[in-house]
Each structure stands twice: as structure tokens, then as C-alpha cells.
């Protein structure tokens, strides 16, 4: 191994160990990648493209070598091939230098990439219910979506909830994990699940940190609003009871969409998300995720809001949940009531309710103690879920029905 590469790897690793600097982490990752590219052996012209392993082994694991009758039993494990296993190659170099750091874990935290495991097969729908596919296109692009229609639908006007998934998720995964369709079945509500394209974001995150995606009539907010309007035009939706909610990147985008289209959405739910316009690019997005927004942009959104956040969330700092409420209720002059509770055999939580002078709720902030980055009360049939509660899906729909 050439000394320049070892020097580059050591320098990159030390930057990664500086947990207080998001910019340093990004620069270090770039250095690692550049070093690996510079030392990759040229592939034969006839070589087939390498298959990407969606479930790579842990960083500390060594790849298994084929048995050899001539090799001694004590032969050292082969160095991973940087052309086919770049992450394992970098981890191996760090291990050889005695630097204790889980490279893959740092990558996952940096991009908010969740579990790559596939959710279980969808549960059977109630008789008469439908979960149908749709698509919408405007000048900003095309997005598919799925729409849940409860079995009780007979052409009557129903509320509509738009659910925005988190990174690496899709409508089926998000519906299975949140169990929102089951709650909507009980409460007689349509539920739409817009789907982010991998071509728009390689981790399928909604691009909440781009300036164009924080502007009315532009980018992804215009597509989500367009999907909502398309469903309103095709079904007898109760237009006074249209809501938007999301998880993580989807929660951040829900705050944006509600702020930009206050005439369309009557209330908003943000689960483990971030405030409106809390970042302008990827570096500031990573900083906001780790520490909270550096400053809060004044939000004109006036709709009631419900926020859930775990106080042990290491992906999106709990400070963001506080800032979402602070931003939305910056001009609120009413009262607030804080109460504590717990789920049997589950999490404790603190619920703060903000009300107008007449007692009408305008905001709820749920801090779930000991909980991380997951949808509370969810099912293991989907990713990013925590079954220990409280039931975020049921509480959101209860809140929406109360304030609309």
C-alpha cells in the first residue's frame, strides 16, 4: 500500500472522529472516496459491471475468501477490492491503522439513510377498500402516488390526509409502518402517499433543503400540491379538511408545503422533522439535522400543527421539534398546558398543548422520552417504526379532526 494513500486515509479518519464538525465529515468522506478512486485497479475491458450490495456486511467484518488447498491456514484475510467493495476497502484500511470508527454507520447518519430491509407483504385490505396507484406531472416533474380509499366510501365527501414518507421509503412501506390506512378506515378518511423518485434524490429523500423546493409554484412542493388538487378534483373531498403530514425528510417537506399552500391544507403534522427553510443546501442541512436550525425564517403558516419527536433521536436533533413549534406559533398569544404520560410497557412522553383564548387547540408538541428516529406506535411491517408508542397516527388524525 502506498504511503500517500495511508496518509490520506488517516487524515480523513481523524476528520470523521471530529463529531462536532459536519463540514469536516463531508470533507473527510470526499477524501476517502478520492483516495479509493485513485488506487482502484483498472477493470478489464470485458469485465461485467459490479452488482451493488444493498446489505453490505458490518464495517468490522472481513469478506470471506474461497478456500484454497495451497494457502496456509494462517494466511491473512485478503484486502477488499476497492473497485467492487469501496466501503469495505476503506473500513479495512481504517482497521489496519488501528482507528476505531464505523465508517458505514457514519455514512448512514450523514445522509439519513435508514434500513434497507424490505417491508413485509402488504396486509389484506378490508373488503371494499382500495389502495390504488396514480401519477401527476407538472413543469417541475412527475411523481407517482398511492391513494387509500376506505371501505365505507360511497361517494360522500371525506377528509384527505397527504402522507410524505422518509428517506429510503415508499408508499407501501410507509403505509405499512405507520398503519395510517387502518386508522383512516376507522375514521373514514382518504390517505394519499406521494412517492419521491430515486432520480430526484438517490436516497429517496424529499429535497427539503433546496431553495427551489422551498418556493411556492416551484419544485417538489408544487408537485405535492398538484397531487393533492388532482385528488380533490377526482373525488368528493371535504376541502376544509385536507391535511399534510410526514416523517423525517417528509416531515420537513410537510412543514414547507403547509407554509406555501395555507389555503389548501387545514393542519400539518411533523414527525421527527425540521422547520420550514431550515437549510439552503446539503451542508447546512446536515448541520440542522445534528444541531437544529442556525436561524428560523419567519413562517406565514397559520394552520394548527402537531409535532412528534424522540428526545434520543440522533439523526434529527430534538431541538428541531422545538423549533418547528416555535416557528409556527411565533405570534401565538394563547395559553399552553403540559402534561406527562406513558404507554403501558412503552415510552414515557411529555405533551404540550397550545390553545387560543377560547380553548381551541393550535398546536401540540409530543416529546417521547428515550425514543429515537422512528414513527411512534408503528408496525414492524414497515421501516423506521417504534411500536412502544404513543400512537402517532391515531393522535394526528384525532388532532386534525379536532381543529378542522
Short mmCIF file of C-alpha atoms in Angstrom, two decimals:
data_model
loop_
_atom_site.label_atom_id
_atom_site.label_comp_id
_atom_site.label_asym_id
_atom_site.label_seq_id
_atom_site.Cartn_x
_atom_site.Cartn_y
_atom_site.Cartn_z
CA UNK A 1 0.00 0.00 0.00
CA UNK A 2 1.45 3.36 -0.96
CA UNK A 3 2.22 5.83 1.81
CA UNK A 4 0.25 8.73 0.25
CA UNK A 5 -2.94 6.67 0.48
CA UNK A 6 -2.30 5.78 4.14
CA UNK A 7 -1.71 9.45 4.88
CA UNK A 8 -4.93 10.45 3.13
CA UNK A 9 -6.93 7.75 4.91
CA UNK A 10 -5.55 8.70 8.33
CA UNK A 11 -6.31 12.37 7.76
CA UNK A 12 -9.84 11.52 6.61
CA UNK A 13 -10.45 9.30 9.61
CA UNK A 14 -9.34 11.97 12.06
CA UNK A 15 -11.79 14.38 10.45
CA UNK A 16 -14.57 11.84 10.83
CA UNK A 17 -13.73 11.50 14.51
CA UNK A 18 -14.44 15.20 14.98
CA UNK A 19 -18.15 14.73 15.75
CA UNK A 20 -18.65 18.48 16.24
CA UNK A 21 -17.98 19.38 12.61
CA UNK A 22 -20.44 18.35 9.92
CA UNK A 23 -18.40 20.12 7.26
CA UNK A 24 -15.34 18.14 8.34
CA UNK A 25 -17.28 14.91 7.99
CA UNK A 26 -18.27 15.75 4.43
CA UNK A 27 -14.72 16.76 3.52
CA UNK A 28 -13.36 13.59 5.09
CA UNK A 29 -15.78 11.38 3.17
CA UNK A 30 -14.77 13.11 -0.04
CA UNK A 31 -11.10 12.49 0.76
CA UNK A 32 -11.75 8.79 1.40
CA UNK A 33 -13.63 8.43 -1.87
CA UNK A 34 -10.97 10.31 -3.83
CA UNK A 35 -8.22 8.18 -2.32
CA UNK A 36 -10.05 4.99 -3.22
CA UNK A 37 -10.67 6.10 -6.80
CA UNK A 38 -7.01 6.99 -7.22
CA UNK A 39 -5.94 3.49 -6.18
CA UNK A 40 -8.58 1.38 -7.89
CA UNK A 41 -7.11 -1.14 -10.35
CA UNK A 42 -8.25 -0.75 -13.91
CA UNK A 43 -11.01 -3.22 -14.77
CA UNK A 44 -10.52 -5.49 -17.81
CA UNK A 45 -12.40 -4.35 -20.88
CA UNK A 46 -14.51 -7.49 -20.82
CA UNK A 47 -15.44 -7.22 -17.15
CA UNK A 48 -19.13 -7.12 -16.27
CA UNK A 49 -20.47 -4.18 -14.21
CA UNK A 50 -20.28 -4.89 -10.50
CA UNK A 51 -23.54 -5.60 -8.67
CA UNK A 52 -24.25 -3.26 -5.76
CA UNK A 53 -24.78 -4.97 -2.42
CA UNK A 54 -27.74 -3.28 -0.74
CA UNK A 55 -26.99 -5.06 2.52
CA UNK A 56 -23.20 -4.78 2.98
CA UNK A 57 -21.60 -6.64 5.89
CA UNK A 58 -20.76 -4.65 9.03
CA UNK A 59 -17.70 -2.48 8.73
CA UNK A 60 -15.70 -4.70 11.08
CA UNK A 61 -16.44 -7.88 9.11
CA UNK A 62 -13.90 -9.23 6.66
CA UNK A 63 -15.08 -10.63 3.31
CA UNK A 64 -14.96 -14.39 3.04
CA UNK A 65 -12.33 -15.82 0.73
CA UNK A 66 -12.73 -19.00 -1.27
CA UNK A 67 -10.86 -21.93 0.33
CA UNK A 68 -7.51 -22.75 -1.21
CA UNK A 69 -5.67 -26.06 -0.92
CA UNK A 70 -2.29 -24.36 -1.28
CA UNK A 71 -2.76 -21.45 1.11
CA UNK A 72 -1.68 -21.98 4.73
CA UNK A 73 -4.43 -21.95 7.34
CA UNK A 74 -2.95 -18.83 8.94
CA UNK A 75 -2.97 -16.75 5.73
CA UNK A 76 -4.25 -13.20 6.38
CA UNK A 77 -7.63 -12.18 5.00
CA UNK A 78 -7.48 -10.60 1.58
CA UNK A 79 -7.84 -6.82 1.32
CA UNK A 80 -11.28 -5.92 -0.12
CA UNK A 81 -11.30 -4.84 -3.74
CA UNK A 82 -11.83 -1.04 -3.87
CA UNK A 83 -13.49 -1.36 -7.28
CA UNK A 84 -16.26 -3.67 -6.08
CA UNK A 85 -16.39 -3.03 -2.31
CA UNK A 86 -15.28 0.58 -1.72
CA UNK A 87 -16.79 0.95 1.74
CA UNK A 88 -15.30 -2.34 2.96
CA UNK A 89 -11.95 -1.31 1.47
CA UNK A 90 -11.97 2.00 3.36
CA UNK A 91 -13.06 0.27 6.59
CA UNK A 92 -10.26 -2.28 6.19
CA UNK A 93 -7.70 0.49 5.85
CA UNK A 94 -9.01 2.22 8.98
CA UNK A 95 -8.86 -1.08 10.88
CA UNK A 96 -5.28 -1.70 9.77
CA UNK A 97 -4.31 1.74 11.05
CA UNK A 98 -5.90 0.99 14.42
CA UNK A 99 -8.55 3.69 14.07
CA UNK A 100 -11.80 2.60 15.71
CA UNK A 101 -14.62 4.07 13.67
CA UNK A 102 -17.61 2.51 11.94
CA UNK A 103 -17.45 4.09 8.50
CA UNK A 104 -20.80 2.76 7.25
CA UNK A 105 -22.60 4.00 10.36
CA UNK A 106 -21.22 7.50 9.79
CA UNK A 107 -22.29 7.44 6.14
CA UNK A 108 -25.79 6.33 7.08
CA UNK A 109 -26.16 9.03 9.73
CA UNK A 110 -24.84 11.71 7.40
CA UNK A 111 -27.38 11.04 4.64
CA UNK A 112 -30.21 9.91 6.92
CA UNK A 113 -30.31 6.58 5.12
CA UNK A 114 -32.46 4.20 7.08
CA UNK A 115 -32.98 0.49 6.95
CA UNK A 116 -32.64 -1.11 3.53
CA UNK A 117 -34.65 -4.12 4.62
CA UNK A 118 -37.78 -4.69 2.62
CA UNK A 119 -41.10 -4.44 4.45
CA UNK A 120 -43.33 -7.45 4.77
CA UNK A 121 -46.01 -8.20 2.23
CA UNK A 122 -48.91 -5.70 2.44
CA UNK A 123 -51.74 -6.74 4.75
CA UNK A 124 -55.00 -7.67 3.03
CA UNK A 125 -57.34 -4.72 2.53
CA UNK A 126 -60.74 -4.66 4.20
CA UNK A 127 -63.49 -5.80 1.86
CA UNK A 128 -64.49 -2.87 -0.33
CA UNK A 129 -61.36 -0.79 0.40
CA UNK A 130 -58.91 0.20 -2.34
CA UNK A 131 -55.22 1.19 -2.44
CA UNK A 132 -54.76 2.49 -5.95
CA UNK A 133 -51.90 3.99 -7.95
CA UNK A 134 -51.86 7.45 -9.50
CA UNK A 135 -49.45 9.86 -11.14
CA UNK A 136 -49.14 13.61 -11.51
CA UNK A 137 -46.98 15.74 -13.80
CA UNK A 138 -46.31 19.47 -13.97
CA UNK A 139 -43.42 21.70 -15.03
CA UNK A 140 -41.37 20.56 -12.01
CA UNK A 141 -41.58 16.87 -12.87
CA UNK A 142 -43.59 13.70 -12.37
CA UNK A 143 -44.33 11.80 -9.17
CA UNK A 144 -46.34 8.66 -8.60
CA UNK A 145 -48.57 8.24 -5.57
CA UNK A 146 -50.93 5.79 -3.95
CA UNK A 147 -54.38 6.61 -2.60
CA UNK A 148 -56.19 4.69 0.11
CA UNK A 149 -59.98 4.69 -0.19
CA UNK A 150 -61.70 3.20 2.87
CA UNK A 151 -64.37 0.56 2.54
CA UNK A 152 -67.00 2.98 3.85
CA UNK A 153 -66.60 5.30 0.86
CA UNK A 154 -69.88 5.55 -1.07
CA UNK A 155 -69.31 8.83 -2.88
CA UNK A 156 -69.68 11.03 0.19
CA UNK A 157 -67.23 13.85 0.95
CA UNK A 158 -64.32 12.69 3.08
CA UNK A 159 -61.27 14.32 4.67
CA UNK A 160 -57.94 13.86 2.84
CA UNK A 161 -54.57 13.29 4.51
CA UNK A 162 -51.38 13.59 2.43
CA UNK A 163 -48.55 11.48 3.93
CA UNK A 164 -44.91 12.18 2.97
CA UNK A 165 -42.53 9.28 3.58
CA UNK A 166 -38.97 9.46 4.90
CA UNK A 167 -35.69 8.61 3.18
CA UNK A 168 -35.40 5.15 1.54
CA UNK A 169 -39.14 4.57 1.98
CA UNK A 170 -42.02 4.28 -0.49
CA UNK A 171 -45.83 4.47 -0.17
CA UNK A 172 -46.32 0.77 0.63
CA UNK A 173 -43.57 0.76 3.24
CA UNK A 174 -44.81 3.99 4.83
CA UNK A 175 -48.43 2.85 4.90
CA UNK A 176 -47.45 -0.49 6.44
CA UNK A 177 -45.21 1.08 9.06
CA UNK A 178 -47.48 3.92 10.17
CA UNK A 179 -50.67 1.84 9.86
CA UNK A 180 -52.35 5.04 8.78
CA UNK A 181 -54.67 3.20 6.40
CA UNK A 182 -56.11 1.18 9.28
CA UNK A 183 -56.74 4.35 11.32
CA UNK A 184 -58.21 6.07 8.27
CA UNK A 185 -60.51 3.10 7.78
CA UNK A 186 -61.91 3.68 11.29
CA UNK A 187 -62.12 7.47 10.93
CA UNK A 188 -63.34 7.46 7.32
CA UNK A 189 -60.54 9.39 5.65
CA UNK A 190 -58.78 9.26 2.28
CA UNK A 191 -54.98 8.97 2.52
CA UNK A 192 -52.56 9.89 -0.29
CA UNK A 193 -48.90 8.85 -0.33
CA UNK A 194 -46.77 10.78 -2.87
CA UNK A 195 -43.58 8.92 -3.81
CA UNK A 196 -40.18 10.54 -4.20
CA UNK A 197 -38.09 9.46 -7.22
CA UNK A 198 -34.65 7.95 -6.74
CA UNK A 199 -33.63 10.05 -9.75
CA UNK A 200 -34.51 13.20 -7.79
CA UNK A 201 -32.68 12.06 -4.65
CA UNK A 202 -30.61 8.87 -4.55
CA UNK A 203 -31.85 8.06 -1.02
CA UNK A 204 -35.44 8.94 -1.98
CA UNK A 205 -35.44 11.85 0.48
CA UNK A 206 -37.69 14.81 -0.27
CA UNK A 207 -35.36 17.71 -1.09
CA UNK A 208 -36.42 19.98 1.76
CA UNK A 209 -33.01 21.70 1.83
CA UNK A 210 -33.04 23.13 -1.72
CA UNK A 211 -34.09 26.74 -2.26
CA UNK A 212 -36.28 25.87 -5.26
CA UNK A 213 -38.06 23.30 -3.11
CA UNK A 214 -38.96 25.99 -0.58
CA UNK A 215 -40.75 28.20 -3.12
CA UNK A 216 -44.45 28.31 -3.97
CA UNK A 217 -45.17 27.15 -7.50
CA UNK A 218 -41.75 25.53 -7.87
CA UNK A 219 -40.08 22.20 -7.26
CA UNK A 220 -41.44 19.37 -5.18
CA UNK A 221 -43.93 21.44 -3.14
CA UNK A 222 -45.75 22.30 -6.38
CA UNK A 223 -45.89 18.61 -7.29
CA UNK A 224 -47.26 17.61 -3.87
CA UNK A 225 -49.84 20.41 -4.05
CA UNK A 226 -50.68 19.26 -7.59
CA UNK A 227 -51.25 15.68 -6.44
CA UNK A 228 -53.50 16.98 -3.68
CA UNK A 229 -55.53 19.10 -6.10
CA UNK A 230 -55.81 16.24 -8.57
CA UNK A 231 -57.37 14.02 -5.88
CA UNK A 232 -59.69 16.85 -4.83
CA UNK A 233 -60.81 17.19 -8.45
CA UNK A 234 -61.39 13.45 -8.87
CA UNK A 235 -63.08 12.66 -5.54
CA UNK A 236 -65.63 14.49 -3.35
CA UNK A 237 -63.03 15.61 -0.80
CA UNK A 238 -64.11 17.84 2.08
CA UNK A 239 -61.83 20.74 1.15
CA UNK A 240 -61.99 22.22 4.64
CA UNK A 241 -60.40 19.04 5.99
CA UNK A 242 -57.27 18.47 3.91
CA UNK A 243 -54.11 17.79 5.93
CA UNK A 244 -50.45 17.03 5.31
CA UNK A 245 -48.00 15.10 7.50
CA UNK A 246 -44.63 13.44 7.14
CA UNK A 247 -41.68 11.69 8.75
CA UNK A 248 -38.09 12.96 8.83
CA UNK A 249 -37.36 14.45 5.37
CA UNK A 250 -41.09 14.03 4.72
CA UNK A 251 -41.85 15.92 7.94
CA UNK A 252 -39.59 18.77 6.83
CA UNK A 253 -41.34 18.82 3.45
CA UNK A 254 -44.77 18.75 5.14
CA UNK A 255 -43.83 21.93 7.02
CA UNK A 256 -42.77 23.53 3.72
CA UNK A 257 -45.89 22.52 1.78
CA UNK A 258 -48.23 23.69 4.55
CA UNK A 259 -46.41 27.03 4.74
CA UNK A 260 -46.50 27.60 0.98
CA UNK A 261 -50.11 26.45 0.47
CA UNK A 262 -52.06 27.57 3.56
CA UNK A 263 -55.30 27.80 1.55
CA UNK A 264 -55.08 24.10 0.67
CA UNK A 265 -54.09 22.46 3.97
CA UNK A 266 -56.08 22.93 7.17
CA UNK A 267 -53.43 21.49 9.51
CA UNK A 268 -49.99 19.86 9.45
CA UNK A 269 -48.19 17.04 11.26
CA UNK A 270 -44.40 16.90 11.56
CA UNK A 271 -42.83 13.69 12.90
CA UNK A 272 -39.07 13.82 13.55
CA UNK A 273 -38.74 16.63 11.01
CA UNK A 274 -37.30 20.12 10.71
CA UNK A 275 -38.61 23.71 10.47
CA UNK A 276 -39.54 25.46 7.23
CA UNK A 277 -36.46 26.67 5.28
CA UNK A 278 -34.07 25.44 7.96
CA UNK A 279 -31.34 24.76 5.36
CA UNK A 280 -30.31 26.05 1.94
CA UNK A 281 -28.01 23.23 0.80
CA UNK A 282 -26.67 19.85 1.88
CA UNK A 283 -24.01 21.15 4.31
CA UNK A 284 -26.49 23.38 6.14
CA UNK A 285 -29.00 20.50 6.07
CA UNK A 286 -26.55 18.22 7.87
CA UNK A 287 -25.84 20.97 10.40
CA UNK A 288 -29.56 21.49 11.05
CA UNK A 289 -30.11 17.75 11.43
CA UNK A 290 -27.34 17.48 14.01
CA UNK A 291 -27.83 20.72 15.97
CA UNK A 292 -31.08 22.39 14.92
CA UNK A 293 -31.55 25.28 12.52
CA UNK A 294 -28.98 28.06 12.85
CA UNK A 295 -31.78 30.63 12.48
CA UNK A 296 -35.52 30.45 11.98
CA UNK A 297 -37.12 32.04 8.95
CA UNK A 298 -40.44 33.68 9.73
CA UNK A 299 -43.23 31.37 8.64
CA UNK A 300 -46.53 32.72 7.39
CA UNK A 301 -48.16 29.36 8.01
CA UNK A 302 -51.08 29.76 10.35
CA UNK A 303 -52.54 26.25 10.40
CA UNK A 304 -52.69 24.20 13.59
CA UNK A 305 -49.72 21.84 13.94
CA UNK A 306 -48.90 18.62 15.78
CA UNK A 307 -45.26 17.62 16.29
CA UNK A 308 -43.70 14.35 17.45
CA UNK A 309 -40.01 13.93 18.25
CA UNK A 310 -37.96 11.49 20.30
CA UNK A 311 -35.54 13.05 22.76
CA UNK A 312 -32.95 10.34 21.91
CA UNK A 313 -33.11 10.98 18.15
CA UNK A 314 -29.51 11.01 16.87
CA UNK A 315 -30.49 11.53 13.21
CA UNK A 316 -32.54 14.72 13.57
CA UNK A 317 -31.75 16.61 16.76
CA UNK A 318 -34.82 17.03 19.04
CA UNK A 319 -34.12 20.77 19.02
CA UNK A 320 -35.73 20.74 15.57
CA UNK A 321 -39.08 19.67 17.00
CA UNK A 322 -38.96 22.61 19.41
CA UNK A 323 -38.11 24.94 16.54
CA UNK A 324 -40.97 23.66 14.37
CA UNK A 325 -43.42 24.64 17.12
CA UNK A 326 -41.60 27.91 17.83
CA UNK A 327 -41.64 28.90 14.16
CA UNK A 328 -45.29 28.04 13.59
CA UNK A 329 -46.58 29.63 16.80
CA UNK A 330 -44.25 32.66 16.86
CA UNK A 331 -47.20 35.07 17.13
CA UNK A 332 -49.32 32.87 19.39
CA UNK A 333 -50.61 34.70 22.47
CA UNK A 334 -52.76 31.98 23.99
CA UNK A 335 -52.22 29.52 26.81
CA UNK A 336 -50.33 26.25 26.99
CA UNK A 337 -50.76 23.14 29.09
CA UNK A 338 -48.07 20.50 29.66
CA UNK A 339 -48.85 17.02 30.89
CA UNK A 340 -46.91 13.77 31.15
CA UNK A 341 -47.97 10.25 30.39
CA UNK A 342 -46.73 6.82 29.44
CA UNK A 343 -47.69 3.92 27.22
CA UNK A 344 -48.15 0.60 29.06
CA UNK A 345 -44.84 -1.26 28.65
CA UNK A 346 -43.75 1.55 26.35
CA UNK A 347 -42.34 5.06 26.27
CA UNK A 348 -43.00 7.95 28.59
CA UNK A 349 -43.89 11.23 26.91
CA UNK A 350 -44.50 14.90 27.58
CA UNK A 351 -47.36 16.53 25.69
CA UNK A 352 -47.67 20.31 25.49
CA UNK A 353 -50.91 21.71 24.08
CA UNK A 354 -51.16 25.31 22.90
CA UNK A 355 -54.64 26.85 22.73
CA UNK A 356 -56.35 30.05 21.73
CA UNK A 357 -58.14 32.19 24.30
CA UNK A 358 -61.35 30.25 23.63
CA UNK A 359 -59.60 26.93 24.26
CA UNK A 360 -59.28 25.88 20.61
CA UNK A 361 -56.02 23.92 20.08
CA UNK A 362 -53.48 25.45 17.70
CA UNK A 363 -50.55 23.18 18.42
CA UNK A 364 -49.41 20.02 20.16
CA UNK A 365 -45.81 19.07 20.86
CA UNK A 366 -45.11 15.47 21.88
CA UNK A 367 -41.62 14.70 23.23
CA UNK A 368 -41.20 10.94 23.54
CA UNK A 369 -38.57 10.05 26.13
CA UNK A 370 -35.90 7.52 25.25
CA UNK A 371 -37.18 7.25 21.67
CA UNK A 372 -35.12 7.62 18.52
CA UNK A 373 -35.74 8.33 14.85
CA UNK A 374 -38.88 6.31 14.12
CA UNK A 375 -42.66 6.60 13.71
CA UNK A 376 -44.16 6.08 17.15
CA UNK A 377 -46.77 3.38 17.58
CA UNK A 378 -45.87 1.95 14.19
CA UNK A 379 -45.65 -1.61 12.92
CA UNK A 380 -42.52 -3.64 12.22
CA UNK A 381 -44.06 -4.40 8.81
CA UNK A 382 -42.51 -1.10 7.72
CA UNK A 383 -39.17 0.63 8.28
CA UNK A 384 -38.43 3.41 10.80
CA UNK A 385 -41.05 2.37 13.35
CA UNK A 386 -41.20 2.15 17.13
CA UNK A 387 -44.08 0.04 18.45
CA UNK A 388 -43.65 1.36 22.03
CA UNK A 389 -45.87 4.32 21.21
CA UNK A 390 -47.56 6.67 21.67
CA UNK A 391 -49.69 6.06 18.55
CA UNK A 392 -48.69 9.00 16.35
CA UNK A 393 -51.07 8.04 13.54
CA UNK A 394 -54.14 7.94 15.75
CA UNK A 395 -53.14 11.09 17.64
CA UNK A 396 -52.55 13.02 14.41
CA UNK A 397 -55.96 12.17 12.97
CA UNK A 398 -57.58 12.92 16.32
CA UNK A 399 -55.87 16.33 16.36
CA UNK A 400 -56.82 17.07 12.75
CA UNK A 401 -60.47 16.25 13.41
CA UNK A 402 -60.44 18.48 16.49
CA UNK A 403 -59.03 21.60 14.81
CA UNK A 404 -60.84 21.46 11.44
#
